[in-house]
XYZ file of N, CA, C and O in Angstrom:
672
model
N 0.833 -1.155 -0.077
C -0.002 -0.009 -0.003
C 0.845 1.253 0.030
O 0.535 2.247 -0.677
N 1.930 1.226 0.788
C 2.824 2.363 0.826
C 3.454 2.742 -0.614
O 3.450 3.857 -1.016
N 3.838 1.688 -1.272
C 4.332 1.884 -2.663
C 3.338 2.481 -3.548
O 3.630 3.387 -4.383
N 2.078 2.017 -3.459
C 0.972 2.412 -4.410
C 0.721 3.960 -4.038
O 0.584 4.789 -4.939
N 0.553 4.286 -2.820
C 0.321 5.694 -2.433
C 1.360 6.604 -2.651
O 1.152 7.763 -3.064
N 2.649 6.082 -2.473
C 3.742 6.964 -2.794
C 3.767 7.296 -4.349
O 4.111 8.409 -4.787
N 3.451 6.260 -5.179
C 3.440 6.491 -6.618
C 2.241 7.233 -7.145
O 2.424 8.077 -7.939
N 1.048 6.916 -6.583
C -0.218 7.516 -7.181
C -0.950 8.417 -6.248
O -1.937 8.952 -6.602
N -0.502 8.560 -5.016
C -1.130 9.288 -4.026
C -1.486 10.819 -4.424
O -2.461 11.361 -4.132
N -0.386 11.440 -5.020
C -0.635 12.822 -5.467
C -1.650 12.962 -6.484
O -2.584 13.882 -6.534
N -1.789 11.959 -7.418
C -2.892 12.032 -8.440
C -4.228 11.883 -7.883
O -5.188 12.439 -8.195
N -4.290 10.936 -6.878
C -5.572 10.642 -6.240
C -6.008 11.949 -5.501
O -7.217 12.313 -5.654
N -5.047 12.528 -4.828
C -5.514 13.753 -4.063
C -5.907 14.888 -4.988
O -6.883 15.596 -4.758
N -5.137 15.068 -6.077
C -5.521 16.219 -6.981
C -6.928 15.851 -7.559
O -7.757 16.785 -7.777
N -7.128 14.626 -7.977
C -8.445 14.237 -8.535
C -9.541 14.523 -7.494
O -10.608 14.977 -7.856
N -9.334 14.118 -6.272
C -10.305 14.338 -5.212
C -10.596 15.826 -5.089
O -11.765 16.136 -4.946
N -9.598 16.689 -5.106
C -9.828 18.159 -4.995
C -10.607 18.658 -6.190
O -11.513 19.481 -5.962
N -10.249 18.326 -7.456
C -10.898 18.796 -8.523
C -12.357 18.427 -8.603
O -13.243 19.220 -8.866
N -12.640 17.091 -8.401
C -13.972 16.674 -8.344
C -14.797 17.306 -7.177
O -16.063 17.394 -7.291
N -14.170 17.623 -6.104
C -14.876 18.227 -4.943
C -15.302 19.636 -5.195
O -16.223 20.186 -4.587
N -14.673 20.277 -6.153
C -15.111 21.734 -6.545
C -16.481 21.718 -7.337
O -17.165 22.645 -7.255
N -16.680 20.680 -8.130
C -17.880 20.715 -8.958
C -19.199 20.881 -8.177
O -19.963 21.868 -8.560
N -19.504 20.222 -7.108
C -20.751 20.454 -6.391
C -20.806 21.875 -5.690
O -21.836 22.445 -5.584
N -19.599 22.341 -5.357
C -19.548 23.746 -4.794
C -20.058 24.721 -5.813
O -20.639 25.733 -5.365
N -19.619 24.586 -7.082
C -20.044 25.527 -8.040
C -21.444 25.293 -8.549
O -22.068 26.121 -9.118
N -22.015 24.082 -8.329
C -23.290 23.717 -8.838
C -24.442 24.244 -7.901
O -25.547 24.456 -8.453
N -24.310 24.399 -6.658
C -25.358 24.738 -5.691
C -25.121 26.062 -5.056
O -23.986 26.384 -4.750
N -26.237 26.836 -4.762
C -26.239 27.993 -3.927
C -26.502 27.515 -2.577
O -27.352 26.616 -2.315
N -25.805 28.054 -1.516
C -25.959 27.644 -0.218
C -25.846 28.788 0.743
O -25.497 30.022 0.264
N -26.155 28.648 2.015
C -25.777 29.587 3.028
C -24.241 29.549 3.087
O -23.674 28.495 3.145
N -23.594 30.688 3.173
C -22.164 30.786 3.038
C -21.468 29.926 4.058
O -21.788 29.947 5.281
N -20.632 29.034 3.582
C -19.754 28.136 4.321
C -20.441 27.076 5.139
O -19.843 26.402 5.957
N -21.765 26.924 5.013
C -22.484 25.879 5.762
C -21.966 24.490 5.476
O -21.771 23.745 6.416
N -21.755 24.101 4.181
C -21.119 22.742 3.969
C -19.737 22.590 4.607
O -19.339 21.497 5.023
N -18.942 23.666 4.676
C -17.597 23.566 5.200
C -17.660 23.402 6.737
O -17.052 22.590 7.321
N -18.592 24.084 7.421
C -18.861 23.924 8.875
C -19.254 22.470 9.174
O -18.912 21.881 10.125
N -20.101 21.939 8.272
C -20.656 20.578 8.490
C -19.429 19.620 8.369
O -19.288 18.718 9.216
N -18.633 19.737 7.292
C -17.495 18.909 7.071
C -16.470 19.003 8.302
O -16.048 17.982 8.850
N -16.259 20.291 8.751
C -15.354 20.419 9.878
C -15.925 19.768 11.180
O -15.160 19.059 11.843
N -17.154 19.959 11.437
C -17.790 19.424 12.680
C -17.829 17.914 12.582
O -17.496 17.249 13.704
N -18.134 17.362 11.509
C -18.347 15.845 11.559
C -17.312 14.987 10.990
O -17.260 13.798 11.093
N -16.391 15.594 10.176
C -15.333 14.740 9.502
C -13.903 14.944 10.256
O -13.134 14.100 9.968
N -13.702 15.967 10.958
C -12.372 16.214 11.470
C -11.808 15.008 12.178
O -10.669 14.535 11.992
N -12.533 14.657 13.236
C -12.047 13.526 14.198
C -11.919 12.232 13.435
O -10.822 11.621 13.546
N -12.899 11.792 12.658
C -12.701 10.507 11.961
C -11.511 10.519 10.932
O -10.734 9.612 10.920
N -11.413 11.623 10.225
C -10.189 11.758 9.253
C -8.985 11.764 9.914
O -8.054 11.055 9.462
N -8.769 12.455 11.074
C -7.580 12.452 11.725
C -7.208 11.135 12.312
O -6.113 10.660 12.214
N -8.183 10.402 12.885
C -7.967 9.061 13.518
C -7.557 8.177 12.416
O -6.506 7.436 12.556
N -8.264 8.048 11.239
C -7.976 7.147 10.221
C -6.564 7.506 9.640
O -5.775 6.598 9.289
N -6.265 8.719 9.356
C -5.019 9.200 8.746
C -3.842 8.881 9.636
O -2.843 8.301 9.148
N -3.887 9.224 10.946
C -2.828 8.839 11.822
C -2.668 7.299 11.974
O -1.512 6.802 12.095
N -3.696 6.625 12.074
C -3.676 5.195 12.144
C -2.896 4.567 10.934
O -2.038 3.805 11.093
N -3.319 5.123 9.715
C -2.611 4.552 8.481
C -1.179 5.040 8.521
O -0.262 4.217 8.101
N -0.852 6.190 8.952
C 0.502 6.620 8.960
C 1.398 5.798 9.822
O 2.462 5.411 9.468
N 0.914 5.474 11.076
C 1.726 4.762 12.053
C 1.768 3.220 11.657
O 2.637 2.564 12.096
N 0.694 2.747 10.966
C 0.724 1.281 10.776
C 1.033 0.880 9.317
O 1.474 -0.233 9.063
N 0.901 1.739 8.343
C 1.079 1.335 7.023
C 2.210 2.033 6.248
O 2.617 1.577 5.180
N 2.865 2.972 6.812
C 3.879 3.710 6.117
C 5.277 3.649 6.889
O 5.841 4.736 7.228
N 5.756 2.471 7.150
C 7.007 2.483 7.898
C 8.260 3.071 7.161
O 9.040 3.726 7.860
N 8.334 2.918 5.853
C 9.484 3.518 5.140
C 9.415 5.098 5.278
O 10.380 5.741 5.503
N 8.283 5.639 4.957
C 8.064 7.053 5.013
C 8.310 7.612 6.394
O 8.921 8.645 6.598
N 7.764 6.897 7.355
C 7.873 7.287 8.761
C 9.289 7.340 9.212
O 9.741 8.243 9.861
N 10.084 6.342 8.815
C 11.461 6.339 9.113
C 12.227 7.423 8.483
O 13.112 8.063 9.061
N 11.907 7.681 7.213
C 12.569 8.763 6.412
C 12.251 10.102 6.929
O 13.099 10.931 6.997
N 10.958 10.356 7.226
C 10.484 11.777 7.537
C 10.670 12.007 9.036
O 10.874 13.111 9.446
N 10.611 11.017 9.827
C 10.632 11.258 11.275
C 9.177 11.472 11.852
O 8.280 11.808 11.054
N 9.010 11.279 13.069
C 7.670 11.406 13.657
C 7.085 12.779 13.596
O 5.953 12.997 13.299
N 7.884 13.774 13.868
C 7.422 15.104 13.994
C 7.018 15.671 12.594
O 5.902 16.097 12.311
N 7.938 15.578 11.675
C 7.736 15.989 10.283
C 6.622 15.231 9.624
O 5.643 15.785 8.975
N 6.548 13.966 9.784
C 5.564 13.065 9.250
C 4.231 13.415 9.845
O 3.192 13.505 9.137
N 4.049 13.575 11.112
C 2.818 14.031 11.794
C 2.331 15.264 11.306
O 1.153 15.494 11.050
N 3.267 16.243 11.156
C 2.781 17.524 10.574
C 2.327 17.469 9.144
O 1.257 18.136 8.748
N 2.910 16.636 8.269
C 2.463 16.440 6.986
C 1.044 15.736 6.947
O 0.133 16.126 6.140
N 0.841 14.801 7.762
C -0.441 14.084 7.944
C -1.483 15.126 8.278
O -2.512 15.143 7.706
N -1.213 15.926 9.279
C -2.087 16.913 9.720
C -2.531 17.915 8.635
O -3.660 18.273 8.367
N -1.417 18.387 7.944
C -1.673 19.299 6.805
C -2.555 18.696 5.711
O -3.540 19.287 5.208
N -2.257 17.523 5.339
C -3.061 16.813 4.397
C -4.488 16.527 4.814
O -5.497 16.700 4.028
N -4.625 16.293 6.164
C -6.079 16.173 6.685
C -6.805 17.464 6.595
O -7.970 17.436 6.237
N -6.111 18.497 6.882
C -6.811 19.831 6.685
C -7.247 20.128 5.367
O -8.413 20.573 5.094
N -6.385 19.881 4.368
C -6.797 20.006 2.955
C -7.921 19.107 2.601
O -8.854 19.507 1.843
N -7.832 17.841 3.093
C -8.850 16.878 2.738
C -10.278 17.316 3.240
O -11.265 17.305 2.530
N -10.296 17.846 4.536
C -11.505 18.338 5.158
C -11.996 19.530 4.298
O -13.249 19.678 4.070
N -11.107 20.479 4.021
C -11.459 21.727 3.243
C -12.100 21.343 1.942
O -13.221 21.927 1.655
N -11.536 20.363 1.254
C -12.078 20.026 -0.061
C -13.217 19.095 -0.023
O -13.908 18.892 -1.037
N -13.497 18.502 1.092
C -14.603 17.608 1.242
C -16.048 18.230 1.301
O -17.057 17.662 1.227
N -16.006 19.527 1.382
C -17.310 20.275 1.413
C -18.151 20.095 0.133
O -19.306 20.066 0.194
N -17.433 19.914 -1.000
C -18.136 19.611 -2.182
C -18.849 18.255 -2.118
O -19.986 18.055 -2.583
N -18.195 17.302 -1.563
C -18.794 15.997 -1.320
C -19.930 15.916 -0.362
O -20.927 15.274 -0.521
N -19.791 16.879 0.601
C -20.887 17.015 1.633
C -22.071 17.544 0.873
O -23.254 17.074 1.070
N -21.939 18.554 0.015
C -22.982 19.116 -0.736
C -23.657 18.061 -1.639
O -24.904 17.992 -1.824
N -22.823 17.277 -2.296
C -23.369 16.234 -3.244
C -24.205 15.224 -2.429
O -25.320 14.854 -2.861
N -23.713 14.805 -1.306
C -24.505 13.752 -0.492
C -25.779 14.439 0.013
O -26.822 13.881 -0.023
N -25.703 15.615 0.462
C -26.856 16.431 0.979
C -27.901 16.486 -0.112
O -29.095 16.400 0.241
N -27.590 16.776 -1.274
C -28.543 17.049 -2.345
C -28.932 15.832 -3.089
O -29.933 15.826 -3.880
N -28.208 14.732 -2.950
C -28.485 13.483 -3.772
C -29.220 12.409 -3.015
O -30.095 11.791 -3.537
N -28.734 12.197 -1.749
C -29.330 11.093 -0.973
C -30.333 11.507 0.036
O -30.195 12.693 0.598
N -31.153 10.622 0.464
C -32.127 10.839 1.542
C -33.267 11.788 1.182
O -33.504 12.025 0.026
N -33.919 12.312 2.188
C -35.120 13.161 2.006
C -34.700 14.505 1.732
O -33.897 15.063 2.364
N -35.337 15.056 0.735
C -35.190 16.450 0.371
C -36.495 17.263 0.571
O -37.518 16.926 -0.051
N -36.430 18.232 1.459
C -37.658 18.991 1.828
C -37.592 20.329 1.230
O -36.613 21.010 1.248
N -38.723 20.804 0.707
C -38.882 22.118 0.206
C -38.919 23.097 1.462
O -39.721 22.819 2.391
N -38.109 24.166 1.436
C -38.148 25.057 2.469
C -38.307 26.505 1.914
O -37.485 26.872 1.055
N -39.302 27.332 2.409
C -39.498 28.611 1.934
C -38.525 29.548 2.675
O -38.680 29.614 3.949
N -37.635 30.158 2.053
C -36.730 31.127 2.571
C -37.167 32.511 2.179
O -37.240 32.848 0.965
N -37.517 33.323 3.192
C -38.060 34.601 2.867
C -37.583 35.624 3.936
O -37.199 35.280 4.972
N -37.589 36.863 3.452
C -37.035 37.976 4.260
C -36.744 39.193 3.416
O -36.966 39.115 2.153
N -36.259 40.232 4.014
C -35.958 41.406 3.280
C -34.380 41.400 2.923
O -33.586 41.068 3.717
N -34.124 41.790 1.682
C -32.718 41.901 1.299
C -32.090 43.133 1.933
O -32.538 44.265 1.660
N -31.166 42.962 2.787
C -30.481 44.100 3.441
C -29.168 44.567 2.827
O -28.727 45.644 3.070
N -28.525 43.556 2.090
C -27.302 43.995 1.490
C -26.919 43.014 0.280
O -27.301 41.776 0.323
N -26.397 43.576 -0.754
C -25.775 42.776 -1.837
C -24.237 43.031 -1.850
O -23.939 44.206 -1.701
N -23.540 41.989 -2.007
C -22.085 42.175 -1.887
C -21.414 41.292 -2.878
O -21.815 40.161 -3.169
N -20.285 41.810 -3.430
C -19.379 40.828 -4.279
C -18.007 40.907 -3.685
O -17.562 41.809 -2.975
N -17.294 39.789 -3.950
C -15.967 39.722 -3.513
C -15.152 39.172 -4.752
O -15.510 38.177 -5.219
N -14.165 40.022 -5.111
C -13.277 39.564 -6.198
C -11.992 39.204 -5.641
O -11.263 39.951 -4.972
N -11.559 37.924 -5.863
C -10.316 37.474 -5.369
C -9.101 37.928 -6.327
O -9.322 38.229 -7.344
N -7.976 37.690 -5.756
C -6.779 37.981 -6.604
C -6.543 36.968 -7.629
O -5.847 37.285 -8.580
N -7.158 35.921 -7.640
C -7.082 34.774 -8.513
C -8.033 35.037 -9.706
O -8.033 34.247 -10.642
N -8.910 36.090 -9.661
C -9.824 36.429 -10.839
C -11.209 35.943 -10.661
O -11.998 36.306 -11.472
N -11.524 35.249 -9.562
C -12.937 34.756 -9.449
C -13.655 35.718 -8.603
O -13.183 36.458 -7.788
N -15.039 35.840 -8.856
C -15.944 36.703 -8.161
C -16.885 35.975 -7.486
O -17.554 35.095 -8.137
N -17.272 36.267 -6.188
C -18.285 35.602 -5.491
C -19.388 36.602 -5.232
O -19.093 37.761 -5.050
N -20.651 36.121 -5.205
C -21.803 37.011 -5.021
C -22.573 36.556 -3.802
O -22.863 35.401 -3.664
N -22.708 37.579 -2.881
C -23.464 37.319 -1.726
C -24.707 38.217 -1.541
O -24.703 39.426 -1.884
N -25.753 37.545 -1.011
C -26.979 38.344 -0.718
C -27.276 38.130 0.804
O -27.286 36.986 1.291
N -27.399 39.309 1.435
C -27.779 39.219 2.917
C -29.264 39.361 3.047
O -29.781 40.364 2.628
N -29.870 38.401 3.756
C -31.350 38.367 3.953
C -31.687 38.397 5.401
O -31.169 37.623 6.181
N -32.544 39.329 5.717
C -33.073 39.263 7.182
C -34.247 38.328 7.162
O -35.271 38.568 6.763
N -33.864 37.110 7.630
C -34.823 35.924 7.578
C -35.944 36.228 8.637
O -35.686 36.323 9.820
N -37.169 36.224 8.134
C -38.289 36.490 8.925
C -38.652 35.315 9.860
O -39.116 35.443 10.984
N -38.370 34.042 9.441
C -38.675 32.892 10.278
C -37.796 32.797 11.490
O -38.204 32.353 12.561
N -36.518 33.070 11.338
C -35.579 32.833 12.430
C -35.138 34.203 13.055
O -34.503 34.230 14.159
N -35.397 35.315 12.415
C -34.854 36.565 12.907
C -33.397 36.949 12.722
O -32.850 37.885 13.201
N -32.629 36.038 11.956
C -31.342 36.223 11.825
C -30.958 36.653 10.350
O -31.740 36.439 9.548
N -29.774 37.268 10.194
C -29.446 37.621 8.891
C -28.656 36.444 8.236
O -27.538 36.053 8.775
N -29.103 36.004 7.141
C -28.431 34.952 6.388
C -27.603 35.496 5.294
O -28.033 36.400 4.553
N -26.390 34.981 5.027
C -25.533 35.397 3.983
C -25.558 34.231 2.965
O -24.990 33.175 3.234
N -26.228 34.458 1.812
C -26.414 33.477 0.787
C -25.328 33.664 -0.222
O -25.032 34.771 -0.634
N -24.594 32.552 -0.569
C -23.651 32.534 -1.646
C -24.323 32.097 -2.896
O -24.838 30.963 -3.009
N -24.657 33.036 -3.826
C -25.451 32.763 -4.985
C -24.684 33.008 -6.290
O -23.565 33.452 -6.336
N -25.274 32.459 -7.419
C -24.724 32.665 -8.720
C -24.892 34.089 -9.296
O -25.777 34.807 -8.725
N -24.032 34.502 -10.211
C -24.148 35.849 -10.781
C -25.478 36.078 -11.392
O -26.077 37.123 -11.299
N -26.058 35.043 -12.068
C -27.313 35.160 -12.806
C -28.357 35.458 -11.775
O -29.234 36.228 -11.976
N -28.353 34.803 -10.632
C -29.418 35.060 -9.581
C -29.118 36.445 -8.930
O -30.055 37.131 -8.631
N -27.857 36.769 -8.682
C -27.408 37.978 -8.051
C -27.941 39.257 -8.840
O -28.433 40.185 -8.171
N -27.924 39.182 -10.117
C -28.218 40.355 -10.950
C -29.696 40.650 -10.875
O -30.124 41.747 -11.250
N -30.588 39.665 -10.509
C -32.019 39.910 -10.416
C -32.394 40.575 -9.175
O -33.641 40.977 -9.035
N -31.518 40.717 -8.144
C -31.992 41.157 -6.880
C -31.561 42.539 -6.487
O -30.653 43.079 -7.102
N -32.377 43.196 -5.723
C -32.138 44.612 -5.314
C -32.240 44.765 -3.772
O -33.189 44.202 -3.154
N -31.408 45.683 -3.218
C -31.570 45.870 -1.725
C -32.921 46.525 -1.392
O -33.449 47.309 -2.146
N -33.528 46.037 -0.316
C -34.802 46.543 0.094
C -35.917 45.732 -0.380
O -37.091 45.821 0.097
N -35.778 44.969 -1.505
C -36.864 44.107 -1.904
C -37.094 42.916 -1.025
O -36.173 42.565 -0.245
N -38.302 42.362 -1.024
C -38.504 41.167 -0.277
C -38.095 39.977 -0.978
O -38.133 39.929 -2.269
N -37.403 39.059 -0.302
C -36.881 37.870 -0.935
C -37.731 36.695 -0.497
O -38.036 36.497 0.700
N -38.189 35.924 -1.407
C -38.950 34.764 -1.121
C -38.827 33.706 -2.213
O -39.238 33.887 -3.325
N -38.153 32.630 -1.808
C -37.846 31.634 -2.835
C -37.954 30.251 -2.079
O -37.721 30.144 -0.906
N -38.165 29.264 -2.845
C -38.180 27.840 -2.333
C -36.779 27.267 -2.510
O -36.248 27.278 -3.627
N -36.200 26.865 -1.404
C -34.902 26.298 -1.304
C -35.181 24.832 -0.907
O -36.255 24.486 -0.553
N -34.203 24.049 -0.904
C -34.362 22.590 -0.441
C -33.404 22.392 0.824
O -32.400 22.965 0.923
N -33.969 21.702 1.794
C -33.257 21.213 2.986
C -32.871 19.776 2.648
O -33.686 18.879 2.536
N -31.546 19.497 2.493
C -31.082 18.227 2.058
C -31.028 17.156 3.344
O -31.412 17.563 4.379
N -30.530 16.020 2.995
C -30.542 15.003 3.940
C -29.513 15.292 5.122
O -29.723 14.718 6.182
N -28.591 16.252 4.941
C -27.684 16.571 6.021
C -28.106 17.915 6.690
O -27.320 18.476 7.368
N -29.338 18.285 6.423
C -29.978 19.483 6.999
C -29.224 20.771 6.550
O -29.114 21.728 7.365
N -28.796 20.786 5.320
C -28.114 22.003 4.694
C -29.018 22.548 3.677
O -29.426 21.814 2.752
N -29.362 23.793 3.747
C -30.082 24.447 2.693
C -29.290 24.670 1.400
O -28.099 25.000 1.466
N -29.917 24.376 0.342
C -29.280 24.594 -0.986
C -30.334 24.923 -2.046
O -31.609 24.725 -1.838
N -29.851 25.394 -3.145
C -30.725 25.565 -4.332
C -29.898 25.316 -5.561
O -28.653 25.520 -5.599
């Protein structure tokens, strides 16, 4: 297993990351909700499995890297894995289990865009949700963002997926 992962592990990880981005681009969500879910529920299991594999399955790498450097690499890879798994969380949320229609309504209090240094633009809509009384920050597509105006009432049907994450 160590030889296989040493040879093909980087390609597996890159493929995992690229495929994990697709659901993130496909669904509108409350900002970072899939990430928080992944962080809350996947951190401990991923760390346990990763360190178990490191200490039991990678004797050559462990001897070469040493325990401190090897443990830091495992931790860093786990963090990247959990960060990129939010796309898979969204896929599972939207594909499996019960999908409930949820009416999301409130007043639009702010429209915001964020342009990163890498050239991508994100579109955010802040809604004063009448049902919960909290302000929700929705991460939406440009097409949807262009139709909205501050002060208008927002009322749309979203879905609550099997992991209790709102999406559209």
